[in-house]
Amino acid sequence: MLFDECYNLAFTQQNKNKDIPEGGAKGVILLDSSWSTTLDSQGSGSKLLGSSSQSPAAMRSAFTFYLNALLDCMMPQKNFLYAGHMQGKPELLFFGPDENTAGFMDLGAEIAHHRGYSYWKALTTGKSVSLGGVPHDTYAMTTTSVHTYVIELLSELGEDESKITKFQTGG
């Protein structure tokens, strides 16, 4: 069921963003039910991970572990991992904010920078301007901007918005 949901989200995103090379890849972090009580290397668990898998601390920890695991794969030469499948080409992934991760985009860029990832500024979208982010609302890349486009299109066509029914969901 979880795989189906992730696949369907990716499929929808791929169709929605058909002209964007990254397309619609999605990732899922599925935590073991005992994960939030697992001890870290210093012998404490709940302080680092939070009291449940849904706590803000646990979500941050899960994102951090997930990102670090993928950075390991994207920087195999620094981590002594097998890199033969790409035949000398770098593995490039990009992260965008989604369910429960929007607040971690700055953190993702900062971790990648700290670890020496060459493309750390491009790794995450939705990050602060100070980290190289582009404000989506300023440059017309949000649901709000799509709505603004529709309003302007209706005006250009001479249609009165109050006289029609329109429905918009998603971004």
Coordinates of C-alpha atoms in Angstrom, one line a residue:
M1 CA 0.0 0.0 0.0
L2 CA 2.8 2.4 0.9
F3 CA 4.7 1.5 -2.3
D4 CA 1.5 2.1 -4.3
E5 CA 1.0 5.5 -2.8
C6 CA 4.6 6.5 -3.5
Y7 CA 4.5 5.1 -7.0
N8 CA 1.2 6.9 -7.8
L9 CA 2.6 10.2 -6.4
A10 CA 5.7 9.8 -8.6
F11 CA 3.6 9.0 -11.6
T12 CA 1.4 12.0 -11.1
Q13 CA 4.4 14.3 -10.5
Q14 CA 6.0 12.9 -13.7
N15 CA 2.9 13.7 -15.7
K16 CA 2.6 17.1 -14.1
N17 CA 6.2 18.0 -14.7
K18 CA 6.7 16.3 -18.0
D19 CA 9.1 18.9 -19.2
I20 CA 11.4 19.0 -16.2
P21 CA 14.3 16.5 -16.4
E22 CA 14.0 15.4 -12.8
G23 CA 10.4 14.4 -13.4
G24 CA 8.5 12.9 -10.5
A25 CA 10.8 10.8 -8.4
K26 CA 9.5 10.3 -4.8
G27 CA 11.1 8.8 -1.7
V28 CA 9.5 7.3 1.4
I29 CA 11.0 7.0 4.8
L30 CA 9.4 4.1 6.6
L31 CA 10.5 3.9 10.2
D32 CA 10.7 0.8 12.3
S33 CA 8.1 1.1 15.0
S34 CA 10.9 0.8 17.6
W35 CA 13.1 3.4 15.9
S36 CA 12.2 6.4 18.1
T37 CA 13.6 4.5 21.2
T38 CA 16.8 3.4 19.5
L39 CA 19.9 4.6 21.2
D40 CA 22.3 6.8 19.4
S41 CA 26.1 6.4 19.6
Q42 CA 26.2 8.4 22.9
G43 CA 23.7 6.1 24.5
S44 CA 20.7 8.4 24.5
G45 CA 17.7 7.9 22.3
S46 CA 14.6 10.0 23.0
K47 CA 16.5 13.3 23.2
L48 CA 17.8 12.9 19.7
L49 CA 14.9 11.1 18.1
G50 CA 11.9 12.4 19.9
S51 CA 9.3 10.5 21.8
S52 CA 7.5 9.1 18.7
S53 CA 8.1 8.7 15.0
Q54 CA 5.8 11.7 14.4
S55 CA 7.6 14.1 16.7
P56 CA 9.4 17.0 15.1
A57 CA 12.7 15.7 16.4
A58 CA 12.1 12.2 15.0
M59 CA 11.1 13.7 11.6
R60 CA 14.3 15.8 11.5
S61 CA 16.4 12.8 12.5
A62 CA 14.8 10.6 9.8
F63 CA 15.3 13.2 7.2
T64 CA 19.0 13.6 8.3
F65 CA 19.7 9.9 8.2
Y66 CA 17.9 9.5 4.8
L67 CA 19.8 12.5 3.3
N68 CA 23.2 11.2 4.7
A69 CA 22.5 7.7 3.2
L70 CA 21.8 9.2 -0.2
L71 CA 24.8 11.5 0.0
D72 CA 26.9 8.4 0.7
C73 CA 25.6 7.0 -2.6
M74 CA 26.1 10.3 -4.4
M75 CA 29.7 10.6 -3.2
P76 CA 31.0 7.0 -3.4
Q77 CA 34.7 8.1 -3.8
K78 CA 34.5 9.7 -0.4
N79 CA 32.8 6.8 1.2
F80 CA 34.6 3.9 -0.4
L81 CA 31.3 2.6 -2.0
Y82 CA 31.1 0.7 -5.2
A83 CA 30.4 3.1 -8.0
G84 CA 30.5 0.9 -11.1
H85 CA 26.9 1.2 -12.0
M86 CA 27.3 4.8 -13.2
Q87 CA 30.5 4.2 -15.2
G88 CA 32.3 7.3 -14.0
K89 CA 29.3 9.6 -14.0
P90 CA 28.2 11.2 -10.8
E91 CA 24.9 10.2 -9.2
L92 CA 22.8 13.4 -9.0
L93 CA 19.6 13.7 -6.9
F94 CA 17.6 16.7 -6.1
F95 CA 15.2 17.2 -3.1
G96 CA 12.1 19.3 -3.0
P97 CA 9.9 20.0 -0.1
D98 CA 7.0 17.6 0.4
E99 CA 5.0 16.1 3.2
N100 CA 6.7 16.9 6.5
T101 CA 10.0 17.9 4.8
A102 CA 9.5 21.6 3.8
G103 CA 11.2 22.8 6.9
F104 CA 14.3 20.7 6.3
M105 CA 15.4 22.1 3.0
D106 CA 18.0 24.5 4.5
L107 CA 19.2 21.7 6.7
G108 CA 19.7 19.4 3.6
A109 CA 21.8 22.0 1.8
E110 CA 23.8 22.7 4.9
I111 CA 24.5 19.0 5.5
A112 CA 25.5 18.5 1.9
H113 CA 27.8 21.6 2.1
H114 CA 29.4 20.3 5.3
R115 CA 30.0 16.9 3.8
G116 CA 31.7 18.4 0.7
Y117 CA 29.0 17.7 -1.9
S118 CA 29.9 19.7 -4.9
Y119 CA 26.3 20.5 -5.9
W120 CA 25.1 21.4 -2.4
K121 CA 23.4 24.6 -3.5
A122 CA 21.4 22.7 -6.1
L123 CA 20.5 19.7 -3.8
T124 CA 17.4 21.2 -2.3
T125 CA 14.7 23.5 -3.6
G126 CA 12.6 25.6 -1.2
K127 CA 15.6 26.7 0.8
S128 CA 16.5 30.2 2.0
V129 CA 17.8 32.8 -0.3
S130 CA 21.0 33.0 1.8
L131 CA 21.7 29.4 0.8
G132 CA 21.0 30.1 -2.9
G133 CA 17.3 29.4 -2.9
V134 CA 14.8 31.1 -5.2
P135 CA 11.7 32.3 -3.5
H136 CA 9.0 30.4 -5.4
D137 CA 6.2 32.9 -4.6
T138 CA 8.3 35.8 -5.9
Y139 CA 9.1 34.1 -9.2
A140 CA 5.7 32.6 -10.0
M141 CA 6.4 28.9 -9.1
T142 CA 3.6 28.2 -6.6
T143 CA 0.0 27.3 -6.4
T144 CA -0.6 31.0 -5.8
S145 CA 1.2 32.0 -9.0
V146 CA -0.8 29.4 -11.0
H147 CA -4.0 31.0 -9.6
T148 CA -2.7 34.4 -10.6
Y149 CA -2.0 33.1 -14.1
V150 CA -5.6 31.8 -14.4
I151 CA -7.0 35.2 -13.2
E152 CA -4.9 37.1 -15.8
L153 CA -5.9 34.6 -18.5
L154 CA -9.6 35.1 -17.6
S155 CA -9.1 38.8 -17.8
E156 CA -7.4 38.5 -21.2
L157 CA -10.3 36.4 -22.4
G158 CA -12.8 38.9 -21.0
E159 CA -14.3 36.4 -18.5
D160 CA -15.6 37.5 -15.1
E161 CA -14.1 35.2 -12.5
S162 CA -17.1 35.6 -10.2
K163 CA -19.4 34.1 -12.9
I164 CA -17.5 30.8 -13.4
T165 CA -16.6 27.8 -11.3
K166 CA -13.0 26.7 -11.2
F167 CA -11.3 24.1 -9.1
Q168 CA -7.6 23.9 -8.4
T169 CA -5.7 21.4 -6.3
G170 CA -2.0 20.8 -5.8
G171 CA 0.8 23.0 -7.1

